[in-house]
PDB file of C-alpha atoms in Angstrom:
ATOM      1  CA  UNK U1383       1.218  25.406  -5.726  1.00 44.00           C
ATOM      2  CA  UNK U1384       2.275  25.189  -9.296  1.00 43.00           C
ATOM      3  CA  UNK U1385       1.508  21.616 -11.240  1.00 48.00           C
ATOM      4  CA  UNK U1386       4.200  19.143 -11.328  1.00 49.00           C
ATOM      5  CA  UNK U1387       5.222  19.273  -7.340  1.00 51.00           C
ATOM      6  CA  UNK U1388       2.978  16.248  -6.383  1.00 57.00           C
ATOM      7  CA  UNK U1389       2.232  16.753  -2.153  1.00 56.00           C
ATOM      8  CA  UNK U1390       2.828  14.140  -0.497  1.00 54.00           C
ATOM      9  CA  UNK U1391       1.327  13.690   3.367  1.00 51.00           C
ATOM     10  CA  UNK U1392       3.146  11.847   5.557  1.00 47.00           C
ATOM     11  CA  UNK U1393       1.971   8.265   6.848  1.00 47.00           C
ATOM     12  CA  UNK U1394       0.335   8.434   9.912  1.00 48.00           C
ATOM     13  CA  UNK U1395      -0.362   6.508  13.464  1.00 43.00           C
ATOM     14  CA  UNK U1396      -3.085   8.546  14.628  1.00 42.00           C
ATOM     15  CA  UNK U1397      -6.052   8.659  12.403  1.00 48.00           C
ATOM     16  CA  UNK U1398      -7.172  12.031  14.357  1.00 46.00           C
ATOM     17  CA  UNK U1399      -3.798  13.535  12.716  1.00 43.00           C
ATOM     18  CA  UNK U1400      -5.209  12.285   9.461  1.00 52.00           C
ATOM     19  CA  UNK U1401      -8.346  14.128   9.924  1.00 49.00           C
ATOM     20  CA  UNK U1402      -6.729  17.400  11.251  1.00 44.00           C
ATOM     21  CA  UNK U1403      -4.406  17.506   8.424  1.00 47.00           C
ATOM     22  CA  UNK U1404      -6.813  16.874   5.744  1.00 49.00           C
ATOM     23  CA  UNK U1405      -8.955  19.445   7.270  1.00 42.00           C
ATOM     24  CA  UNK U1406      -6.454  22.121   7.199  1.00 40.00           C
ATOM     25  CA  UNK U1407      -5.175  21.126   3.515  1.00 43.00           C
ATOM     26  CA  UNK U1408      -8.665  21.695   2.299  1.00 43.00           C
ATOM     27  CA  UNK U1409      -8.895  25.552   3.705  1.00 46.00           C
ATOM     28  CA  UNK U1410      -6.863  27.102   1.334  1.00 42.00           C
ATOM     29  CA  UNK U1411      -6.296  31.109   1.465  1.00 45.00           C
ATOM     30  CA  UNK U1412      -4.415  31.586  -1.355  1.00 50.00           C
ATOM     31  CA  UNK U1413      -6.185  32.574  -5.093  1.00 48.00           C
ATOM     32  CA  UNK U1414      -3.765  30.657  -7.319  1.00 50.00           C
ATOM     33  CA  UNK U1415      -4.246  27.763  -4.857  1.00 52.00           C
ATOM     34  CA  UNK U1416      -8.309  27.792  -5.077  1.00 58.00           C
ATOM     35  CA  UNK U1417      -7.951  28.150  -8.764  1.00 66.00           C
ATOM     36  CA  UNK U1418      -5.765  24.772  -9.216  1.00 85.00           C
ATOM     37  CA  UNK U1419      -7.463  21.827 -10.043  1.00 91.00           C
ATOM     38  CA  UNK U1420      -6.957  19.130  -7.797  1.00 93.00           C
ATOM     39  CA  UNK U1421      -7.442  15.444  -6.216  1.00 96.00           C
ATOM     40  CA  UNK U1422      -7.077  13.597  -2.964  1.00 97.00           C
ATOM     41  CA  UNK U1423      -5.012  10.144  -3.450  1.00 98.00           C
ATOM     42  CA  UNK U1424      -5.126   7.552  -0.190  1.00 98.00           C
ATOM     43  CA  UNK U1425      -2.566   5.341  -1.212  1.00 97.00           C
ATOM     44  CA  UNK U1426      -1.660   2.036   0.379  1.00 93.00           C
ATOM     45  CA  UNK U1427       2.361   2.482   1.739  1.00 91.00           C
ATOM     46  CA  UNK U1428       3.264  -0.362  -0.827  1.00 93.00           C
ATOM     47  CA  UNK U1429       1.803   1.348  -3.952  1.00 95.00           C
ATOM     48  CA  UNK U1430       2.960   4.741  -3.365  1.00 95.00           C
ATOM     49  CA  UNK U1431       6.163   4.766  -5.704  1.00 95.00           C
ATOM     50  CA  UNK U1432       3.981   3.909  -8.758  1.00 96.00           C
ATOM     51  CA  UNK U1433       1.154   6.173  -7.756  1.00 98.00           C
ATOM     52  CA  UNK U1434       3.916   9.332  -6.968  1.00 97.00           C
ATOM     53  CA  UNK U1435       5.275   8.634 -11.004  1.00 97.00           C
ATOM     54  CA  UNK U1436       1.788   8.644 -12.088  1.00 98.00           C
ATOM     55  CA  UNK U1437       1.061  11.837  -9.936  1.00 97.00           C
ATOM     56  CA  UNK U1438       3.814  13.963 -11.570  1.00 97.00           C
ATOM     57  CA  UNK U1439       3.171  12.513 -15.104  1.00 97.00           C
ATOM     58  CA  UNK U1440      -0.914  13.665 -14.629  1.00 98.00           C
ATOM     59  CA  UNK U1441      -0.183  16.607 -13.134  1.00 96.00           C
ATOM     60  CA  UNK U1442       1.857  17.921 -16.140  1.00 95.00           C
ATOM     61  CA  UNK U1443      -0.728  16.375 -18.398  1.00 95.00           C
ATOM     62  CA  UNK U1444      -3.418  18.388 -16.323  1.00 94.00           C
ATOM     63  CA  UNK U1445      -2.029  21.156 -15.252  1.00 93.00           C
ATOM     64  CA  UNK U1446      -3.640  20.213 -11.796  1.00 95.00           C
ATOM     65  CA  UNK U1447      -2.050  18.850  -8.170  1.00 96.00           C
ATOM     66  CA  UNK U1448      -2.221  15.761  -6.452  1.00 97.00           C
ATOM     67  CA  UNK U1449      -2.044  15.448  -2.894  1.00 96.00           C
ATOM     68  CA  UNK U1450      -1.329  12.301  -1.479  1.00 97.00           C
ATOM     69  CA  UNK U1451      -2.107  10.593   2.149  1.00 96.00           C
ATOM     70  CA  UNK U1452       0.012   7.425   2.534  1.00 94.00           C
ATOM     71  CA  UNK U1453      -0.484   4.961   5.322  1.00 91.00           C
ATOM     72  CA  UNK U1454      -2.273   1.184   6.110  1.00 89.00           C
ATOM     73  CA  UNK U1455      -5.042   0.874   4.475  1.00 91.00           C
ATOM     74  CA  UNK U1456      -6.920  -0.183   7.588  1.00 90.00           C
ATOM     75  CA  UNK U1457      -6.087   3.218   8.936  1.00 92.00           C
ATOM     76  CA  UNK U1458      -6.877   4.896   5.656  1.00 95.00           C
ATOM     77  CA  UNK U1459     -10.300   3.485   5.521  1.00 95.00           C
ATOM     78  CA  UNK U1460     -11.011   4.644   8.755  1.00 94.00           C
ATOM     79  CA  UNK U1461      -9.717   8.083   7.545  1.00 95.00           C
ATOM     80  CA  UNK U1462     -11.991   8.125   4.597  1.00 96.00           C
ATOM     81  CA  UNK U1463     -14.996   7.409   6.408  1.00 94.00           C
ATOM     82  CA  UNK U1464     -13.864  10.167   9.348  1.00 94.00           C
ATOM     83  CA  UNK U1465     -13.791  12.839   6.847  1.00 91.00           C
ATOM     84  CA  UNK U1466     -15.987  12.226   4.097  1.00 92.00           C
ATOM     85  CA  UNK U1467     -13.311  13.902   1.840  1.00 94.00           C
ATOM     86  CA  UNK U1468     -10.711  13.204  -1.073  1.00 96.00           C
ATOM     87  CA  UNK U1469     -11.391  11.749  -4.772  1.00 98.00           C
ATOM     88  CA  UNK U1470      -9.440   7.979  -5.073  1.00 98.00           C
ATOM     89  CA  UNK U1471      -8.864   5.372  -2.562  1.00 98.00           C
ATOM     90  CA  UNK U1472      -6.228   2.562  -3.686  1.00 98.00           C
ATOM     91  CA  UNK U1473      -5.409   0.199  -0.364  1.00 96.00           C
ATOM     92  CA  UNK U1474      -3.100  -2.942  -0.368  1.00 93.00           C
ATOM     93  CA  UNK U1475      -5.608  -5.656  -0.249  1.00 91.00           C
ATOM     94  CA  UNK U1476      -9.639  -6.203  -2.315  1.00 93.00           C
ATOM     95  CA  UNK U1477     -11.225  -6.512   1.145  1.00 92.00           C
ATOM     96  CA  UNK U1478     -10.894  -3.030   2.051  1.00 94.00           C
ATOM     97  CA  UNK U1479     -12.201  -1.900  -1.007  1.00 96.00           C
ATOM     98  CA  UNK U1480     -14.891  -4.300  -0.290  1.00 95.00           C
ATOM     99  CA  UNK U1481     -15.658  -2.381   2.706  1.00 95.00           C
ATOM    100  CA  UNK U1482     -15.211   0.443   1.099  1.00 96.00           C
ATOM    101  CA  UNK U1483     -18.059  -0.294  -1.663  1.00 95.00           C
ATOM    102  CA  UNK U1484     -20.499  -2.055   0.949  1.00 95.00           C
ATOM    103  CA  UNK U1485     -20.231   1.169   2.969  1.00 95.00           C
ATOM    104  CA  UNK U1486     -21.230   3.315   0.101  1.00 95.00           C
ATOM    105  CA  UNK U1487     -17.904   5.581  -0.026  1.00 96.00           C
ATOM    106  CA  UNK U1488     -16.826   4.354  -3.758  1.00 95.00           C
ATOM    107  CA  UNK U1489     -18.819   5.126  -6.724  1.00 87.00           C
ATOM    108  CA  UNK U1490     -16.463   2.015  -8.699  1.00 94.00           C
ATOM    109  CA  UNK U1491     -13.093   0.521  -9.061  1.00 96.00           C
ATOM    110  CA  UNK U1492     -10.663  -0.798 -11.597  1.00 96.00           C
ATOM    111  CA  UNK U1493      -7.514  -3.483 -11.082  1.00 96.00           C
ATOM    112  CA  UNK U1494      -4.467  -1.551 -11.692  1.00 96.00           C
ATOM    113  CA  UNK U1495      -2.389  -4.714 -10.656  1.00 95.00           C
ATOM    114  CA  UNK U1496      -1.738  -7.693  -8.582  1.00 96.00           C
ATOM    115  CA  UNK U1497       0.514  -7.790  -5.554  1.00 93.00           C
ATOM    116  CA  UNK U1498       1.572 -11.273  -3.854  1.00 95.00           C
ATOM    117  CA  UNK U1499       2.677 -12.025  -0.044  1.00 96.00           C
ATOM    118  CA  UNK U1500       5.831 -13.575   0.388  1.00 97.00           C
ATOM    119  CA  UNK U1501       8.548 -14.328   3.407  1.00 98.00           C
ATOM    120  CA  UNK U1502      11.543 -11.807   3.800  1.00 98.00           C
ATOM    121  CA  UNK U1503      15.165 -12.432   5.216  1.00 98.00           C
ATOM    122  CA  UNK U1504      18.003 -10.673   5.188  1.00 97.00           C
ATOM    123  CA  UNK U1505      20.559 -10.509   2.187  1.00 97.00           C
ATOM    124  CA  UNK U1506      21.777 -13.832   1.405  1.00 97.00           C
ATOM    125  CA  UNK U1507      20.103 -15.612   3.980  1.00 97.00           C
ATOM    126  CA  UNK U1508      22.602 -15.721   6.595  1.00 96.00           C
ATOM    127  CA  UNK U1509      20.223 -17.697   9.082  1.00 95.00           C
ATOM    128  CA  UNK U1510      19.451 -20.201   6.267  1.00 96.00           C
ATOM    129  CA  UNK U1511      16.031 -20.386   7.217  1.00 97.00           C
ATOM    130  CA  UNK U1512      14.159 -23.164   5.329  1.00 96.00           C
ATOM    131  CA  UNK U1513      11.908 -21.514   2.885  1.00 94.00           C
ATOM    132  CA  UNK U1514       8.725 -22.831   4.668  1.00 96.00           C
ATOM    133  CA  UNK U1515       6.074 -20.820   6.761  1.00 97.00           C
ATOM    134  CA  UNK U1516       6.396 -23.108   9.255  1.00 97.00           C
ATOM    135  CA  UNK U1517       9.585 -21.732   9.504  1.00 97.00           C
ATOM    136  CA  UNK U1518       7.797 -18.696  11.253  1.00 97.00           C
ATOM    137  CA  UNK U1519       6.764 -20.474  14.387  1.00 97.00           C
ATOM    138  CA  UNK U1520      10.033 -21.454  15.214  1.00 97.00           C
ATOM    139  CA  UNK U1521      11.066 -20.319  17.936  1.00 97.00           C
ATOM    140  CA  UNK U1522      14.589 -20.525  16.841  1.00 97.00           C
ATOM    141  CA  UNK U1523      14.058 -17.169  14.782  1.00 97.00           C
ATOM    142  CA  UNK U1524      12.928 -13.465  15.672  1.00 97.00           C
ATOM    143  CA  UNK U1525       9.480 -13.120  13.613  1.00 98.00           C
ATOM    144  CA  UNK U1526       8.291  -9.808  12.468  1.00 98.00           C
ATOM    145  CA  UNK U1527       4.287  -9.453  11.086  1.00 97.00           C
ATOM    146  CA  UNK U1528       2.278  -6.406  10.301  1.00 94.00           C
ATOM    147  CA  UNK U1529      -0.704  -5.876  12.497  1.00 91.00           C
ATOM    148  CA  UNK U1530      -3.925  -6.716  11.091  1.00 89.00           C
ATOM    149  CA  UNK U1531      -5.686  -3.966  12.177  1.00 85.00           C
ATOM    150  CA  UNK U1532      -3.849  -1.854  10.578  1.00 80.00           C
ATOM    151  CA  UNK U1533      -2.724  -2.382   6.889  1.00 81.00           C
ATOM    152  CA  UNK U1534      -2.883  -4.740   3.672  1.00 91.00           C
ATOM    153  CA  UNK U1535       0.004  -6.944   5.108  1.00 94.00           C
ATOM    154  CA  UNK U1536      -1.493  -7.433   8.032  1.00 93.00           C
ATOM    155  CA  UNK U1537      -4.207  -8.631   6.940  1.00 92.00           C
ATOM    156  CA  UNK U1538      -2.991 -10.684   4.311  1.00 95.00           C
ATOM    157  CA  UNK U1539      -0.048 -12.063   6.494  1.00 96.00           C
ATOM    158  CA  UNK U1540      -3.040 -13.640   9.007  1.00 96.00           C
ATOM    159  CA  UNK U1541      -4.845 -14.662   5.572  1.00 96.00           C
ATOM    160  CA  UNK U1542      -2.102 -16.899   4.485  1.00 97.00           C
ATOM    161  CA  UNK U1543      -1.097 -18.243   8.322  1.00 97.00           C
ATOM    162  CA  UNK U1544      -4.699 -19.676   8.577  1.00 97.00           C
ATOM    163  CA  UNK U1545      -5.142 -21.047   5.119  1.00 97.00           C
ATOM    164  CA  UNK U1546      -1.190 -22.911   6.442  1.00 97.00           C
ATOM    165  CA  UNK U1547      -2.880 -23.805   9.598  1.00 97.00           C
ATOM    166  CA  UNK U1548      -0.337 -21.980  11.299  1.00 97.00           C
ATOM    167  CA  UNK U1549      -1.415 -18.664  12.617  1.00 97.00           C
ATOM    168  CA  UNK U1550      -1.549 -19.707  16.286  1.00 96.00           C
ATOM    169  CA  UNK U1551       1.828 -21.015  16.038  1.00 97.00           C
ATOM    170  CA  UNK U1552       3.114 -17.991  14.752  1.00 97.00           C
ATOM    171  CA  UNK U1553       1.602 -16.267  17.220  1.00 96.00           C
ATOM    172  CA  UNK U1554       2.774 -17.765  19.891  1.00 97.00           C
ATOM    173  CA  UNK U1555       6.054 -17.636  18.741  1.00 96.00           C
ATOM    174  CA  UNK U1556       5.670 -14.038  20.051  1.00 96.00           C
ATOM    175  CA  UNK U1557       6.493 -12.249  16.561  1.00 96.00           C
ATOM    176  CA  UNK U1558       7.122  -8.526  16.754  1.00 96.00           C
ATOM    177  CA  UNK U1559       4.075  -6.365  15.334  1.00 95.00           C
ATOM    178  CA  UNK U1560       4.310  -3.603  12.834  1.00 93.00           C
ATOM    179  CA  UNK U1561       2.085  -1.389  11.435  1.00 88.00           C
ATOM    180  CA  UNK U1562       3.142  -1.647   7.720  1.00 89.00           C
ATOM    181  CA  UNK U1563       5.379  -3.155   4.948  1.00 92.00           C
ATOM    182  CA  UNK U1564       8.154  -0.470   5.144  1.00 91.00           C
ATOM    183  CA  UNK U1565       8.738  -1.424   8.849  1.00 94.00           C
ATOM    184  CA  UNK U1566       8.968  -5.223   8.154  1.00 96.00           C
ATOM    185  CA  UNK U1567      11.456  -4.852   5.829  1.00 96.00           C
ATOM    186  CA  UNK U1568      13.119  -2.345   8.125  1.00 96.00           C
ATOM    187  CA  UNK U1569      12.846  -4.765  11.052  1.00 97.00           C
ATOM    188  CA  UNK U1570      14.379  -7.705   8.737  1.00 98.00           C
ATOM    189  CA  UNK U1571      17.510  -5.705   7.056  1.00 97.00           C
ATOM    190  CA  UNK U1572      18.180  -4.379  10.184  1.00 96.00           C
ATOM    191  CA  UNK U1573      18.555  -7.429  12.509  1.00 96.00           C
ATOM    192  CA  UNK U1574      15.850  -6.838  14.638  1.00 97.00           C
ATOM    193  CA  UNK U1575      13.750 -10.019  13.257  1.00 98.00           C
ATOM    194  CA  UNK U1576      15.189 -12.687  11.548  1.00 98.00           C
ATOM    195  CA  UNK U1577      12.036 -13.587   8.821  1.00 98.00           C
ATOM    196  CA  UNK U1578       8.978 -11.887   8.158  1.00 97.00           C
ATOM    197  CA  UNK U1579       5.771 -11.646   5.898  1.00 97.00           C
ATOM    198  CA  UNK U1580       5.886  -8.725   3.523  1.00 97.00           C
ATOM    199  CA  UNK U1581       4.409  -7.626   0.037  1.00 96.00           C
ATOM    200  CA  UNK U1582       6.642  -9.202  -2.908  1.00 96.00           C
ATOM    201  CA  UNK U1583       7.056  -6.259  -4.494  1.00 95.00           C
ATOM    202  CA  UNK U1584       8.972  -3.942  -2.027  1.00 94.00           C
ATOM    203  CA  UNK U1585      11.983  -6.528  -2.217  1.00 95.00           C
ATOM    204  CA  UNK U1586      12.242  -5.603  -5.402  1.00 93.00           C
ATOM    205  CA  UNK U1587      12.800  -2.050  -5.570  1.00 94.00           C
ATOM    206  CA  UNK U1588      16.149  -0.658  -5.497  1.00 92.00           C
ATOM    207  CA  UNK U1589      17.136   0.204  -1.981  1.00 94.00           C
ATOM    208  CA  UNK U1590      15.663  -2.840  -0.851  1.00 95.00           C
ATOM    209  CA  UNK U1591      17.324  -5.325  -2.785  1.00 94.00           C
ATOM    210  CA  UNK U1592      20.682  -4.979  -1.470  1.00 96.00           C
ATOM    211  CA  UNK U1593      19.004  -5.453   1.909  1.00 97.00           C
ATOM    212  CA  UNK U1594      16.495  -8.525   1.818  1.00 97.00           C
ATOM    213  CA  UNK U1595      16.064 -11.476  -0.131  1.00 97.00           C
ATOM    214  CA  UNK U1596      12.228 -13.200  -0.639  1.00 97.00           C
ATOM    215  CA  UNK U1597      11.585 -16.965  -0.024  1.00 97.00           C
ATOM    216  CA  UNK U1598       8.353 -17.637  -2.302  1.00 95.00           C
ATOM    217  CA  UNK U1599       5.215 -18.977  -0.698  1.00 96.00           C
ATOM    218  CA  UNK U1600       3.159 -21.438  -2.431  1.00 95.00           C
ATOM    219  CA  UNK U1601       0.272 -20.060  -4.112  1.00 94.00           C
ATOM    220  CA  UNK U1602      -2.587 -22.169  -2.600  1.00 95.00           C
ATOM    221  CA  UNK U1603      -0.977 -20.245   0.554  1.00 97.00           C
ATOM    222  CA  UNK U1604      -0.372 -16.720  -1.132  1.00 96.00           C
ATOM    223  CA  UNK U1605      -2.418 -16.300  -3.922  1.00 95.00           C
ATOM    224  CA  UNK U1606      -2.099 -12.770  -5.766  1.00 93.00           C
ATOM    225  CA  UNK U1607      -4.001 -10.254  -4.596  1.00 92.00           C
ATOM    226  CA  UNK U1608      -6.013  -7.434  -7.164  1.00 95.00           C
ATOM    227  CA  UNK U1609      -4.976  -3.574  -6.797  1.00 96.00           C
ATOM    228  CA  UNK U1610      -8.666  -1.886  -6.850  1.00 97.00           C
ATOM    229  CA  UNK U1611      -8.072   2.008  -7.530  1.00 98.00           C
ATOM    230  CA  UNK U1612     -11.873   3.216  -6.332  1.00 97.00           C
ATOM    231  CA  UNK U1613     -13.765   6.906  -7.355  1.00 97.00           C
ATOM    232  CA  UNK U1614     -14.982   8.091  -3.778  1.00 97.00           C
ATOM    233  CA  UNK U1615     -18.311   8.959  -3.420  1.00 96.00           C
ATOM    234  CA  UNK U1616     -17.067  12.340  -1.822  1.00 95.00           C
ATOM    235  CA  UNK U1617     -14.869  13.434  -5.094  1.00 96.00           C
ATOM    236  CA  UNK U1618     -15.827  16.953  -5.941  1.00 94.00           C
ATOM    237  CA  UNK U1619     -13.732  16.191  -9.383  1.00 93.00           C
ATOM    238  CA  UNK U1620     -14.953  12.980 -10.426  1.00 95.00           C
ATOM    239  CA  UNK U1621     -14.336  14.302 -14.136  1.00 95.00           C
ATOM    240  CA  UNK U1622     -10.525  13.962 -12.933  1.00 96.00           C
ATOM    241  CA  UNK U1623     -10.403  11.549 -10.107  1.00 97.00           C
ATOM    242  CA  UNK U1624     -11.804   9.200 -13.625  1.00 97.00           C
ATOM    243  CA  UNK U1625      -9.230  10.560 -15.381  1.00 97.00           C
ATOM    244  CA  UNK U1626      -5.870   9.696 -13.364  1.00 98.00           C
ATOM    245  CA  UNK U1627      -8.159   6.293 -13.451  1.00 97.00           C
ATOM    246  CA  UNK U1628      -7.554   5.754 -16.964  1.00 97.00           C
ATOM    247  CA  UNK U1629      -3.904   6.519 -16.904  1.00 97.00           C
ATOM    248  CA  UNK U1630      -3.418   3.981 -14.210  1.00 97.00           C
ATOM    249  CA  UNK U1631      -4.703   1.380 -16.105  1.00 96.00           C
ATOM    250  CA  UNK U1632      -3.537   2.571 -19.047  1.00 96.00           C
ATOM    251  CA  UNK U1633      -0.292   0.816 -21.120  1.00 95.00           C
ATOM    252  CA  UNK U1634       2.233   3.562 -19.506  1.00 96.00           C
ATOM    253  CA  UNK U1635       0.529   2.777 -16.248  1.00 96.00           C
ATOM    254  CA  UNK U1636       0.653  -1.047 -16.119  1.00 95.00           C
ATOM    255  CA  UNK U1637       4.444  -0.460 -17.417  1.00 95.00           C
ATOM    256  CA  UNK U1638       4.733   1.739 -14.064  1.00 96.00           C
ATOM    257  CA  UNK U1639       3.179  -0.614 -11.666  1.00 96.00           C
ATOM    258  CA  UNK U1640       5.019  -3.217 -13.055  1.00 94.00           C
ATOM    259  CA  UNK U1641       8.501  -1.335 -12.963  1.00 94.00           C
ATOM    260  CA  UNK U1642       7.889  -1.176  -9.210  1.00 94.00           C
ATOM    261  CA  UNK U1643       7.465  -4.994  -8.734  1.00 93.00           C
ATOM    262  CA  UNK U1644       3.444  -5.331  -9.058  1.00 95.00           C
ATOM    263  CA  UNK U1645       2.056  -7.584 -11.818  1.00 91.00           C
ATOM    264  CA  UNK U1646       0.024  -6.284 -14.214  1.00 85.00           C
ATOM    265  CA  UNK U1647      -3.221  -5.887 -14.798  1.00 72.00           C
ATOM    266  CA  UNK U1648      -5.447  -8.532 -16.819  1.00 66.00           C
TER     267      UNK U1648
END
């Protein structure tokens, strides 16, 4: 595959699909394929528009390939430590890096931004829900969370309940589980809930702005959250993997992040 055609793998449910995928990737038959540099991205769902523009900008700069594996980040860590393959891990939320670190699969990590929780309604508000978590335990509206188990908003959505003293209310408000951001927002434009708890920054990119509107959350409830792009102790290109490190933290790649709705990094 010639430079410049960044591959993307799909997200995925089943972390055994993960594995079987990855596997097969990495047995390449082909000479010119074998002779092309290249690294393994497992990018958080939230962060992959800024990490695809960085892909095709390094990849041209590199003359390399970068294959991507988007999903939750809960799923992707449990990917990562399946395989014992790829070169960067960059999930949705610190504490899976933390886990990531204290398991000894990162070598180090950088902040390449700062992402922030917030509630999601539809365009406009039609419900007029009050602008209030506790707004998600009533039962007058359809609520729509991300599981925890299974990616950054998840996790952070149960985060920010309990520091509001609400996440048993919310829960028993019997809110609709997701797996990720995409399908909250999804789930919200489309009628299916009425309010939900997503990552700021997908309301602000361009298809989804016509579609939801976000209802800020106080920051002693939602405080920002660091981006930590890691080195994996399995990279077999460090030399690189540390490379595309510096351009995301570079000026062109805080301008990136920050075109997609992340704040930058201090």
């Amino acid at each position: 595959m010639m430079p410049g055609s960044v591959k993307n793998v799909l997200a995925f449910s089943s972390i055994f699909i993960v594995a079987m995928l990855l596997i097969s990737g990495c047995n390449h038959s082909e000479p010119k394929r074998q002779a092309t540099p290249e690294i393994l991205i497992y990018c958080g769902i939230t962060m992959i528009k800024p990490v695809h523009e960085l892909a095709h900008i390094f990849e041209t700069r590199r003359n390399c390939e970068v294959k991507i594996v988007k999903g939750g980040s809960g799923d992707l860590l449990k990917a990562i430590k399946l395989n014992q393959k790829g070169d960067l891990f960059l999930p949705g939320e610190s504490s899976y890096m933390d886990s990531c670190m204290a398991d000894g699969l990162c070598k180090r990590n950088v902040c390449v931004g700062f992402n922030r929780s917030t509630m999601v309604v539809r365009k406009n508000n039609p419900n007029n829900i009050p602008g209030e978590l506790k707004s998600m335990a009533n039962p007058q509206y359809k609520v729509v969370i991300a599981n925890p188990e299974t990616g950054s908003i998840g996790l952070e959505a149960k985060s920010v309940l309990e520091r509001a003293g609400l996440f048993k209310q919310v829960l028993a408000n019997n809110p609709i589980f997701t797996t990720d951001s995409k399908d909250i927002t999804n789930a919200v434009s489309e009628g299916v809930a009425d309010v939900g708890l997503n990552w700021y920054a997908t309301t602000q990119w361009p298809e989804n702005s016509t579609k939801i509107d976000s209802l800020d959350i106080p920051e002693d409830y939602a405080p920002r959250t660091p981006l930590l792009l890691g080195i994996l102790n399995s990279s077999p290109n460090t030399d690189l993997a540390s490379d595309f490190m510096n351009l995301a933290i570079s000026h062109l790649g805080r301008d990136i992040f920050k075109k997609f709705g992340f704040e930058p990094g201090d």
